[in-house]
XYZ file of C-alpha atoms in Angstrom:
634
model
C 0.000 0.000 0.000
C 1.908 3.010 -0.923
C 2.109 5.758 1.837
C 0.803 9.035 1.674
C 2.787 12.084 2.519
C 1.228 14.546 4.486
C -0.928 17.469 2.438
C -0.023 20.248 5.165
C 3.181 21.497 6.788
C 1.324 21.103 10.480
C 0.824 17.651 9.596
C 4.639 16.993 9.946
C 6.152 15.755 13.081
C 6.330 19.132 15.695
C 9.659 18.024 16.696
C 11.033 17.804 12.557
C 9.256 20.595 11.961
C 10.869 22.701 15.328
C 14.395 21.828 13.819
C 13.314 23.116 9.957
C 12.254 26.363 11.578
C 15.280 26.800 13.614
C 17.019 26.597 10.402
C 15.297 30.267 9.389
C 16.505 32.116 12.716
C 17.775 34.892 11.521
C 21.333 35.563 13.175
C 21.674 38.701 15.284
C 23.220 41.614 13.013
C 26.952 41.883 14.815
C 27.427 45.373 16.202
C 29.012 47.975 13.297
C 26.877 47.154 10.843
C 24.956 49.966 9.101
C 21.034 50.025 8.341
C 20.949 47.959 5.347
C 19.096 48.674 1.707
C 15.934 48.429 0.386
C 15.510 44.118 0.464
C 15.753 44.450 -3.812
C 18.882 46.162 -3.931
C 20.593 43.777 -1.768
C 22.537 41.111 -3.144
C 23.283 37.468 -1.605
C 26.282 37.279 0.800
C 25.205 40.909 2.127
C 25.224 41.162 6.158
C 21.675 41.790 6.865
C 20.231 39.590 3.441
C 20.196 36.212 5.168
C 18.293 38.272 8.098
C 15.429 39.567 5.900
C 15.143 36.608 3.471
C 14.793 34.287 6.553
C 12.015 36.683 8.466
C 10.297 36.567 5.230
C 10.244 33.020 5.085
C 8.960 32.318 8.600
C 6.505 34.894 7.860
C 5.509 33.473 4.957
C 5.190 29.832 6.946
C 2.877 31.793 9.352
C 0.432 32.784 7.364
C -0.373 28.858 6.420
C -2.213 27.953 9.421
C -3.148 29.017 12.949
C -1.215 26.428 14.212
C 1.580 27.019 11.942
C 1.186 30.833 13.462
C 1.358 29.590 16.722
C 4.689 27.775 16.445
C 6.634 30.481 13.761
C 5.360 33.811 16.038
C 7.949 32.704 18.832
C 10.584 32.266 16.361
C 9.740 35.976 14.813
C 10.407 37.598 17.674
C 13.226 35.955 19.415
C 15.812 38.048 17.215
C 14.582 41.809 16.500
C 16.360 44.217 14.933
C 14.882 47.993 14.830
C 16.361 50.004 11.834
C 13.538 52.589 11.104
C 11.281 54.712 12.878
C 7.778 53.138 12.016
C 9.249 49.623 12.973
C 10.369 51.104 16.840
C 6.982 52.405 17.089
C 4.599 49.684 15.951
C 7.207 46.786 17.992
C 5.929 48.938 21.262
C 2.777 49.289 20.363
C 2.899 45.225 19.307
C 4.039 44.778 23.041
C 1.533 47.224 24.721
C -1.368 44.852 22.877
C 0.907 41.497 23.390
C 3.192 41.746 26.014
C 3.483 38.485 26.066
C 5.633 38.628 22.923
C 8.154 40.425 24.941
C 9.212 37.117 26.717
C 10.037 35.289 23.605
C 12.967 38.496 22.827
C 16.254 37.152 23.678
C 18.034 39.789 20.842
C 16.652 43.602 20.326
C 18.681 45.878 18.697
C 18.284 49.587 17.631
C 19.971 50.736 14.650
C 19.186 54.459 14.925
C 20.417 57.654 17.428
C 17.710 58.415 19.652
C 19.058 62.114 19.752
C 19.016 62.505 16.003
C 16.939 65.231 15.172
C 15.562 63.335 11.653
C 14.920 59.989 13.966
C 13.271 62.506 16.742
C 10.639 64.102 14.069
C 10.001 60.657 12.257
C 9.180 58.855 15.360
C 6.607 61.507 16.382
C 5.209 61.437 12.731
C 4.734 57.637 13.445
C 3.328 58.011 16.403
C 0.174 60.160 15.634
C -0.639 57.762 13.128
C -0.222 54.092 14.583
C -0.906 54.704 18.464
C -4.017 56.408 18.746
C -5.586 53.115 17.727
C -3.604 51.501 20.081
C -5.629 48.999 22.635
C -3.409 48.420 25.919
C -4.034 44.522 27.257
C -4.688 44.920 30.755
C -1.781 42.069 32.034
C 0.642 42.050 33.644
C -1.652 44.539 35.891
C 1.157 46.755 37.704
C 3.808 47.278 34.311
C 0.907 47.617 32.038
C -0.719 50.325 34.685
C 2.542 52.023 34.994
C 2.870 52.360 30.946
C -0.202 53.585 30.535
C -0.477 56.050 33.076
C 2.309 57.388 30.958
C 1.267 57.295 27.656
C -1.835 58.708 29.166
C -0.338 62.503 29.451
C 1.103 61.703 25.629
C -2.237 60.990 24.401
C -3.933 64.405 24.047
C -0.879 65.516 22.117
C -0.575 62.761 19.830
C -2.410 64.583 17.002
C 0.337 67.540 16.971
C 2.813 65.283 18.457
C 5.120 66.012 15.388
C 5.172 69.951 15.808
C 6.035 69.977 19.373
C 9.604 70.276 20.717
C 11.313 70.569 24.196
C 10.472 67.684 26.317
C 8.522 65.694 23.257
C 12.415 64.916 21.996
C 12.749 62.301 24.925
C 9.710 60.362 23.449
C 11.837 58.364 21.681
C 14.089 57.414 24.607
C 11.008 56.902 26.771
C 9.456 54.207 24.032
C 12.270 52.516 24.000
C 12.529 52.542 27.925
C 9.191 51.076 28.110
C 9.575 47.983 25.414
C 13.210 47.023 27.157
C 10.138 46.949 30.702
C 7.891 44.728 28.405
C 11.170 42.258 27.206
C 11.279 40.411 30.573
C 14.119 37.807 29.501
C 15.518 39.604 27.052
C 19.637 38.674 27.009
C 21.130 41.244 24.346
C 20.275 44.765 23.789
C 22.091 46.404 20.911
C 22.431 50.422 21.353
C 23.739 52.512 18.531
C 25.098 55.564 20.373
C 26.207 59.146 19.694
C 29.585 59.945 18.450
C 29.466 63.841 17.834
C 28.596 66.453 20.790
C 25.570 67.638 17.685
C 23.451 64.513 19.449
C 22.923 64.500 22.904
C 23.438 61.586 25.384
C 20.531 59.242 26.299
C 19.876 60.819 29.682
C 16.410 61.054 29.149
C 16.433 56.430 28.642
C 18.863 56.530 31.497
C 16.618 58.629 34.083
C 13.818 56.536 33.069
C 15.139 53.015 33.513
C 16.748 54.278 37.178
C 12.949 55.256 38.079
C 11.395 52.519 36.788
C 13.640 50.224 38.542
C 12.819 52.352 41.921
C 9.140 52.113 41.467
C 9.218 48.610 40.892
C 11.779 47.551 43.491
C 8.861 49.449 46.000
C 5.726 48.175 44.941
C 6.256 44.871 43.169
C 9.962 43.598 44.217
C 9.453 40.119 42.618
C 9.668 42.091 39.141
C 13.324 43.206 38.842
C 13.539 44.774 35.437
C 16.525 44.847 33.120
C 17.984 41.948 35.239
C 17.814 39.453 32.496
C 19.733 41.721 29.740
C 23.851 40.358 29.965
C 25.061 41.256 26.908
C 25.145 45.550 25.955
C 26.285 46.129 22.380
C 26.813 50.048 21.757
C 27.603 50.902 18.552
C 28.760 54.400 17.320
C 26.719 55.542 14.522
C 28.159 53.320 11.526
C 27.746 55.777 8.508
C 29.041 58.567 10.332
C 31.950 56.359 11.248
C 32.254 55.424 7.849
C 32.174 59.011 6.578
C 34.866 59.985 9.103
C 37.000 56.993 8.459
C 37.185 56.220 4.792
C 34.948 58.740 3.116
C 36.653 62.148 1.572
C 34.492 64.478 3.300
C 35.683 67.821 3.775
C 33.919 68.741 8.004
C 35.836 69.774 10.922
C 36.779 66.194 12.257
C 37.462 66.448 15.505
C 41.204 65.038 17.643
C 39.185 62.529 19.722
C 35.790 61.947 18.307
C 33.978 58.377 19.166
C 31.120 56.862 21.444
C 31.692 56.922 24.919
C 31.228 54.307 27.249
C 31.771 55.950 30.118
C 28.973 58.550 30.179
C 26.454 55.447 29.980
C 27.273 54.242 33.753
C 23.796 54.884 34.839
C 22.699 52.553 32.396
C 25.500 50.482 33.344
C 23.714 50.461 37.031
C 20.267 50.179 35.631
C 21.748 46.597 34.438
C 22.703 44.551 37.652
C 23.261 40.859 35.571
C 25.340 42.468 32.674
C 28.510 40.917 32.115
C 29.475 41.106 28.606
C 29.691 44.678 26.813
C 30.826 45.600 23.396
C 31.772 48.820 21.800
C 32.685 50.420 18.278
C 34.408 53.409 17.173
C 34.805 54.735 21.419
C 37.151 57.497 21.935
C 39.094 56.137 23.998
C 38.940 57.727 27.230
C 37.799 55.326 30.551
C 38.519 57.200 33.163
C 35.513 57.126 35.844
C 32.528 59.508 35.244
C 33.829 61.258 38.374
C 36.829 62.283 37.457
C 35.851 65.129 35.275
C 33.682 66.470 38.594
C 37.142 66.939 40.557
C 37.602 63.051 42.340
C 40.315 62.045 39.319
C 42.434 59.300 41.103
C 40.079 59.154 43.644
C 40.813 55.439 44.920
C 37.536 55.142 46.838
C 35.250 55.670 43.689
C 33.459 52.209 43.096
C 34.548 51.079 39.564
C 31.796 52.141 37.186
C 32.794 48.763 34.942
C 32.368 46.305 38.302
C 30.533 42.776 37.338
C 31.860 43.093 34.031
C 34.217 39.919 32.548
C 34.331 40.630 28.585
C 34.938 43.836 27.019
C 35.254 44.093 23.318
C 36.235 47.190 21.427
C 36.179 47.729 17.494
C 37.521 50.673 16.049
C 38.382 52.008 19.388
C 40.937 55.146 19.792
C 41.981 53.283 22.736
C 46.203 53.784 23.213
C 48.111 51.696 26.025
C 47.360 53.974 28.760
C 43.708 53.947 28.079
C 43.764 50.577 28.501
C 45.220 51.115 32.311
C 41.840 53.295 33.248
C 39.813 50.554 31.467
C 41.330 47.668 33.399
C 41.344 49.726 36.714
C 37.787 50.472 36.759
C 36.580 46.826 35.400
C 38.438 44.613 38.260
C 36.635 41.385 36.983
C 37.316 41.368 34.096
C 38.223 37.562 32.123
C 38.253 39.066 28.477
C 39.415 41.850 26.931
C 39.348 42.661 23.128
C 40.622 45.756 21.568
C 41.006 46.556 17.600
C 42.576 49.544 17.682
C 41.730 52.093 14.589
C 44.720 54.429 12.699
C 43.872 57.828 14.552
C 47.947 58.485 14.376
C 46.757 60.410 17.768
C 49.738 59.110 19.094
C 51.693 61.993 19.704
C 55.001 61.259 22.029
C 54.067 62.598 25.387
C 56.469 64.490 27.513
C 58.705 62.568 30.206
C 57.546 58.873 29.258
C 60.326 56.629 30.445
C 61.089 54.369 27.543
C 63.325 52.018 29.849
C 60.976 51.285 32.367
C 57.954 52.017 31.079
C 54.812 54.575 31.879
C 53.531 53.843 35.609
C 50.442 53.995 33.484
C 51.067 50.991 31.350
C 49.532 48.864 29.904
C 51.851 46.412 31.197
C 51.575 47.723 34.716
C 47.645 47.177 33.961
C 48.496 43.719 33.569
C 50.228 43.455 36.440
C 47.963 45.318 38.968
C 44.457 44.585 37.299
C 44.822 41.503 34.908
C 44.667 38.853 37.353
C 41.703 37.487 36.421
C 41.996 37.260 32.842
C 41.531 34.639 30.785
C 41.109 35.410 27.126
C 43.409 38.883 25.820
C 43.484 39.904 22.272
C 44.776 43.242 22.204
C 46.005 44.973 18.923
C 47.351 48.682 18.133
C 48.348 50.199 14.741
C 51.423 52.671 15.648
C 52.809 53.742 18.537
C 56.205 54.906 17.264
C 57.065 57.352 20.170
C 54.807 56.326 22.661
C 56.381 52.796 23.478
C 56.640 53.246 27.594
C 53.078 53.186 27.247
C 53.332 49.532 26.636
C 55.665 48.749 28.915
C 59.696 48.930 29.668
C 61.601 49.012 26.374
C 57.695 48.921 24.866
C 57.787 45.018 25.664
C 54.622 43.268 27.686
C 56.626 41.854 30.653
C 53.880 40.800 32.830
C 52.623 38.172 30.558
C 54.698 35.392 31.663
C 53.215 35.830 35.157
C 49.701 35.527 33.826
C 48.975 31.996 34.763
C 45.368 32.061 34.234
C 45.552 33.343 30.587
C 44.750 30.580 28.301
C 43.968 32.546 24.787
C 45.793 35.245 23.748
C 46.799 37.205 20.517
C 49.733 39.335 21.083
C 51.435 41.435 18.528
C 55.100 40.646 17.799
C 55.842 44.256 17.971
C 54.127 44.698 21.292
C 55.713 41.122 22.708
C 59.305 41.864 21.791
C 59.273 45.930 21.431
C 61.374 46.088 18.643
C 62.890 42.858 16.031
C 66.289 42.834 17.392
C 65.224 41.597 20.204
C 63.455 38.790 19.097
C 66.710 37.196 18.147
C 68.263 37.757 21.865
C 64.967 36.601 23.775
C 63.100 33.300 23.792
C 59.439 33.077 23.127
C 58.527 30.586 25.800
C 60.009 33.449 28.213
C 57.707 35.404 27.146
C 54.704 34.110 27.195
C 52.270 32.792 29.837
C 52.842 28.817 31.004
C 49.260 28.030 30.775
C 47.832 28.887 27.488
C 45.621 26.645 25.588
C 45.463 28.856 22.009
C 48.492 31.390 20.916
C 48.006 33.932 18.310
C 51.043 35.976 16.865
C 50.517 38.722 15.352
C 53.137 39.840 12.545
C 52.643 43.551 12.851
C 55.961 45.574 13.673
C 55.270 49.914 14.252
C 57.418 50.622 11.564
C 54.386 48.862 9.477
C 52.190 51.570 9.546
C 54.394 53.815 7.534
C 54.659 50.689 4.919
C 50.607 50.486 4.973
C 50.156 53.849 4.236
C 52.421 53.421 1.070
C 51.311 50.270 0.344
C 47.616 52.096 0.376
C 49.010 53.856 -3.354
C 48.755 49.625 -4.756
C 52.009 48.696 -5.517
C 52.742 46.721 -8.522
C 54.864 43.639 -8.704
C 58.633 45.187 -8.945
C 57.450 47.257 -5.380
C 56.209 43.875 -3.936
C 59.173 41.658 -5.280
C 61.544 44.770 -3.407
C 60.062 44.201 -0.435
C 60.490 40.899 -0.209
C 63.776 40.641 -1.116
C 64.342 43.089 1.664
C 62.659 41.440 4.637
C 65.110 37.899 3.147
C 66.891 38.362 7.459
C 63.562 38.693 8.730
C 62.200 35.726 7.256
C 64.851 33.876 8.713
C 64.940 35.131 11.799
C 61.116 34.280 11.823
C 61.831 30.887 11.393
C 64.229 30.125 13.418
C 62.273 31.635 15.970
C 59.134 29.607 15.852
C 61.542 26.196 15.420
C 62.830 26.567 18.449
C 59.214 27.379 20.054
C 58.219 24.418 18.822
C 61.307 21.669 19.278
C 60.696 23.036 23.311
C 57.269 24.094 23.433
C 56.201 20.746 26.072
C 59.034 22.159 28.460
C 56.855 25.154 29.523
C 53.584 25.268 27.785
C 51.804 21.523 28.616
C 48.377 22.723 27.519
C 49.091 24.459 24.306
C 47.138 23.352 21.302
C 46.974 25.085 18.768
C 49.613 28.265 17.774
C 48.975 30.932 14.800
C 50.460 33.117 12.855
C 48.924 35.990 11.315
C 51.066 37.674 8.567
C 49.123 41.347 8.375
C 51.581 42.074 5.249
C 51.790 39.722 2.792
C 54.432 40.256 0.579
C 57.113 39.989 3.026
C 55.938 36.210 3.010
C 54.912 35.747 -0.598
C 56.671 36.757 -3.730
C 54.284 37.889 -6.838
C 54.337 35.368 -9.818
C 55.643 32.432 -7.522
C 53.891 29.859 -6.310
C 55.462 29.710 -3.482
C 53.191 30.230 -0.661
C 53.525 31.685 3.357
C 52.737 28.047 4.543
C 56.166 26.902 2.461
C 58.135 28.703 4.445
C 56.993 26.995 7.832
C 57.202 23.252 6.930
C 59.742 22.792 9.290
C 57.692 24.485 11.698
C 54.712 22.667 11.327
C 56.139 19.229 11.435
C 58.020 19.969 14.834
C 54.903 21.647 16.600
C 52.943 18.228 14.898
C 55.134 15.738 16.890
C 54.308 17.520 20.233
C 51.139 17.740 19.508
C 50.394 21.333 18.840
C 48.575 22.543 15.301
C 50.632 25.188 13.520
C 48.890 27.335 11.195
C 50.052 30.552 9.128
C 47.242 32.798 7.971
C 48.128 35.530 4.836
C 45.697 37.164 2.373
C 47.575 37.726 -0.839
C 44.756 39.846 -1.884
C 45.306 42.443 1.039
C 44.360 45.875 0.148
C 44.752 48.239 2.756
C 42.361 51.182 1.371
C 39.879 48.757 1.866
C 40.024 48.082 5.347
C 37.067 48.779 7.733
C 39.216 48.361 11.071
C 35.866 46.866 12.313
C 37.138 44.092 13.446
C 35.428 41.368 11.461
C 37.503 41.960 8.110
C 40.318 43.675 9.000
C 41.401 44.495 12.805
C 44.857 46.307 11.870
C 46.256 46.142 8.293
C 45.036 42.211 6.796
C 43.433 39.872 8.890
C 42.307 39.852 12.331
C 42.702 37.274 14.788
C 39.540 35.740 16.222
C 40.957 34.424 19.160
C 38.342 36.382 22.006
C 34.565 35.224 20.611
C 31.867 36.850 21.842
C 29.115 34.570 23.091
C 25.823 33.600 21.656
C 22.700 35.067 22.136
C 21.035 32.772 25.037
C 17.491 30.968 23.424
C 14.334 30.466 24.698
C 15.609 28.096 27.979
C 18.253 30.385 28.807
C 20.900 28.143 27.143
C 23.507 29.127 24.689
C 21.600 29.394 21.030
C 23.558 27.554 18.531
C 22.487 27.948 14.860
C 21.246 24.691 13.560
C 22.842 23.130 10.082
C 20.630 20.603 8.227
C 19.130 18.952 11.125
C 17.563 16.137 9.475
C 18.939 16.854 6.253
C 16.996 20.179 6.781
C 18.191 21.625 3.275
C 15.988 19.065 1.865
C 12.967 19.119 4.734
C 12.991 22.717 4.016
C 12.244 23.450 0.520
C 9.338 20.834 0.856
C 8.497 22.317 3.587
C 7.964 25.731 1.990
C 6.629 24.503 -0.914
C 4.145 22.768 1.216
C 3.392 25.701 3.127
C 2.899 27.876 -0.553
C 0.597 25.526 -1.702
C -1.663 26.206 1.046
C -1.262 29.797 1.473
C -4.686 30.564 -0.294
C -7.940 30.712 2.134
C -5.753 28.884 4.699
C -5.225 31.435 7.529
C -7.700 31.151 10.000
C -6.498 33.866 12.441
C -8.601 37.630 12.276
C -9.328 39.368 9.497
C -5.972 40.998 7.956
C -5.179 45.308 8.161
C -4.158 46.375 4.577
C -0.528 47.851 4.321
C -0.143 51.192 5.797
C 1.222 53.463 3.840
C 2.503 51.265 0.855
C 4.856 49.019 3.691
C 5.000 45.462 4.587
C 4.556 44.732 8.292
C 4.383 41.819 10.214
C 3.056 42.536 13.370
C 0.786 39.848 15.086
C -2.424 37.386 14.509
C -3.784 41.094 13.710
C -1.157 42.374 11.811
C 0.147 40.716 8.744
C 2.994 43.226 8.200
C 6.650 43.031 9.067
C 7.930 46.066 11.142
C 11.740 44.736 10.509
C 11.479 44.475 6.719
C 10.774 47.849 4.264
C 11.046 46.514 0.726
């Protein structure tokens, strides 16, 4: 008797069918990234394409059935990403109607300045025409009560919201105050910040959440709001970054320009479980908020970065004695990242002792604050001049003494302060005993001068110079790394795996051979292979550096970037680390019958209440009420 498949995608096992949605997740958007195109002028590969082609799908796989509805709506919402004004209003007014959806958010992210006059005058446009429709559910009773009575003095202005000013520019900051109260076990919160003094700091969210929290903590203590959130991304404005950075535009930039962390340590209070916070494009300075009030040095400030263990920074003006004031006022802290961008702000300061180093070190930061750390991947582009910043003789001394370390990326130039020495000193002297994963960073200060020529595209006879002149380097390289590895079980027992990252390439390759970086490490290789250790050389022969982002994900520092500190995943529905499925099932397969399935019975299949027609020519999905996605604009 031949068997009959089944006719509708709910008909499928739930637990097959849980592991085919999983598959359409989208992925959080990584912090950096800027708002992306209109859905038809993106092109596959793009950051944010796999993110709106895979809403659209689960969508799509919604609309098929209630029960379909029921199982996809959970999915929708776990990963939210907010890049226009009409999407940040109709998500709160989704959660004043639904607040249940808030407890299905693990990821929200906001990819817009709060401050920014356009983004103030668009929300309130929004806002007279989707809330006054708005009906509040009445659960749960005290939050819900507490919104409203708020929205409540908004709602006579709503009709001229968009001609008012003064107070009225906090709306924005108070909406999004109010859906972070409605995300209950929400993990990551993505913040894209101000990097110019034209925008003003988020005060207005910050005041908010601190009263909030009071309120609560009085009248309903089992509620403790913002307590789930453990991951803060803050990300300076990306286009404005990238106008600054690699754009020819012809403003007033100023010396230090950036996000800055430290003005957000309300917020950093307001968040009593966070221990995870990344940054892009900061400005560097992390001295505590108090300092600039008259208490600088003031030992019996509480550190504004306590309860903190990973700290990431992209693009960050951060130099070595930044790094000190970072350290100092995060004492717990297990990881530190920094990708340091070319600001040549470097200037040699007055009185630094290049022999013993800055008392302001960053090697001294090792010393008195690195303790705890676990995972350091710490890069810088030039600091010709300012090498006691570092540490004596600009070397990292302290790192041997770091027993707890087990990851690190270190820069040869910042391990061995200049390449003379790197023939008089041993690398397992060097480095701590207990490391499981060693990253070496071929990047020398002298470099930058070589990117910045290098940034003109040399042809061959320029490349075939250079190598030809880097022939002593090479070897000293080598021999090196052989004698690492013929001794590497005397002092590093748990090492496993050792990289090298060669930032320029043609000091390793030579144009029109095919000779490649890895050729020159056989010997290498084979002697860190008998003890047990994998040896790998990473070099992109198709480096350009005018290309660069200095973000971090392409191109941390001239070439590649190691990827040795990994920021965690976004925690999933049962508070465990999300992990993004890969053909469960042979899913690849499941899935495209799966959607064909579900497109088959598209027509007169949705049961759920009658559908709104598209506001305003856009496609939002909203709820059983609102076919209409607020995170997709085509």
């Amino acid at each position: 008797m031949e068997t009959l498949l089944p006719n509708k995608p709910d008909h499928l096992p739930p637990e097959l069918l849980q592991q085919i949605l999983e598959c359409l997740v989208p992925q959080p958007p990584e912090a950096g990234e800027t708002k992306p195109v209109a859905y038809d002028q993106m092109v596959e590969g793009e950051p944010w394409y796999d993110f709106i082609q895979n809403r659209r799908s689960l969508a799509s796989f919604a609309l098929a059935s209630r029960a379909c509805n029921n199982m996809v709506t959970p999915l929708l919402y776990r990963h939210v990403a907010i890049y226009d004004e009409i999407s940040l209003v109709l998500f709160f007014r989704t959660l004043i109607e639904h607040p249940e959806y808030g407890e299905w958010t693990r990821f929200l992210s906001y990819h817009m300045t709060l401050t920014d006059a356009a983004v103030i005058r668009e929300i309130r446009r929004a806002m007279s025409t989707y809330l006054p429709n708005m009906n509040p559910a009445s659960e749960p009773r005290h939050l819900m009560h507490a919104i409203k009575s708020a929205l409540l003095g908004m709602e006579t202005s709503l009709p001229r919201l968009q001609l008012r000013h003064g107070h009225f520019d906090e709306v924005p900051q108070a909406l999004v105050n109010f859906t972070l109260m409605l995300c209950g076990r929400l993990d990551t919160l993505l913040l894209q910040v101000p990097i110019c003094d034209e925008q003003l700091d988020y005060d207005a969210l910050f005041s908010r959440m601190e009263a909030a929290k009071t309120h609560f903590q009085e009248y309903e203590p089992d509620r403790r709001l913002f307590s789930s959130i453990r991951t803060l991304l803050m990300q300076g404005d990306p286009e404005l970054v990238r106008h600054l950075m690699h754009e020819k535009c012809d403003c007033e930039i100023p010396e230090i320009w950036g996000s800055q962390p430290r003005t957000y340590h309300k917020l950093l209070q307001c968040l009593p479980n966070l221990n995870s916070l990344e940054v892009t494009a900061d400005d560097g300075v992390w001295n505590h908020p108090l300092d600039d009030s008259g208490f600088w040095g003031n030992e019996q400030t509480t550190p504004y970065l306590a309860g903190i263990r990973q700290v990431y920074l992209h693009a960050s003006s951060s130099c070595p004695g930044n790094l000190y004031l970072l350290m100092k006022n995060a004492p717990d802290l297990e990881t530190l990242y920094v990708d340091s961008r070319p600001d040549e702000l470097y200037v040699p300061g007055p009185g630094l002792d290049f022999e013993h180093g800055d008392p302001q070190s960053f090697d001294v930061a090792l010393k008195k604050f690195g303790k705890k750390l676990r995972e350091l991947d710490v890069s810088f582009y030039d600091v010709t001049g300012n090498e006691g910043l570092i540490g004596p003789r600009g070397r990292l001394t302290q790192l041997a003494s770091m027993k707890r370390l087990e990851k690190l990326c270190v820069q040869l130039g910042a391990l061995y302060g200049a390449p003379a020495a790197a023939a008089e000193l041993q690398m397992l002297d060097l480095l701590p005993p207990n490391l499981v994963e060693l990253t070496l960073d071929d990047w020398w200060w002298a470099y930058a001068k070589k990117a910045k020529k290098m940034a003109k595209k040399w042809d061959d006879q320029q490349k075939i110079a250079h190598y030809k002149a880097n022939a002593a380097y090479r070897t000293m390289a080598v021999k090196m790394l052989m004698l690492m590895a013929e001794t590497v079980r005397t002092k590093m027992p748990k090492l496993q795996k050792v990289m090298l990252l060669c930032k320029i390439p043609w000091t390793w390759m030579l144009p029109g051979s095919e000779m490649t970086a890895e050729s020159h490490f056989e010997g290498v290789t084979s002697a860190f292979e008998s003890n047990g250790v994998k040896f790998l050389v990473e070099c992109d022969e198709h480096w350009q550096p005018e290309l660069e982002t200095w973000d971090n994900r392409n191109g941390g520092g001239p070439g590649l970037r190691a990827t040795t500190c990994v920021r965690p995943t976004p925690m999933d529905m049962d508070g465990g680390h999300y992990e993004h499925f890969t053909n469960p099932f042979d899913a690849v397969v499941g899935l495209n019958n799966l959607l064909n399935l579900a497109s088959t019975t598209l027509d007169g299949a949705y049961m759920g209440p009658p559908m709104d027609p598209p506001v305003g020519g856009d496609d939002f999905f909203m709820d059983d009420y609102y076919a209409h996605d607020p995170f997709d604009f085509e």
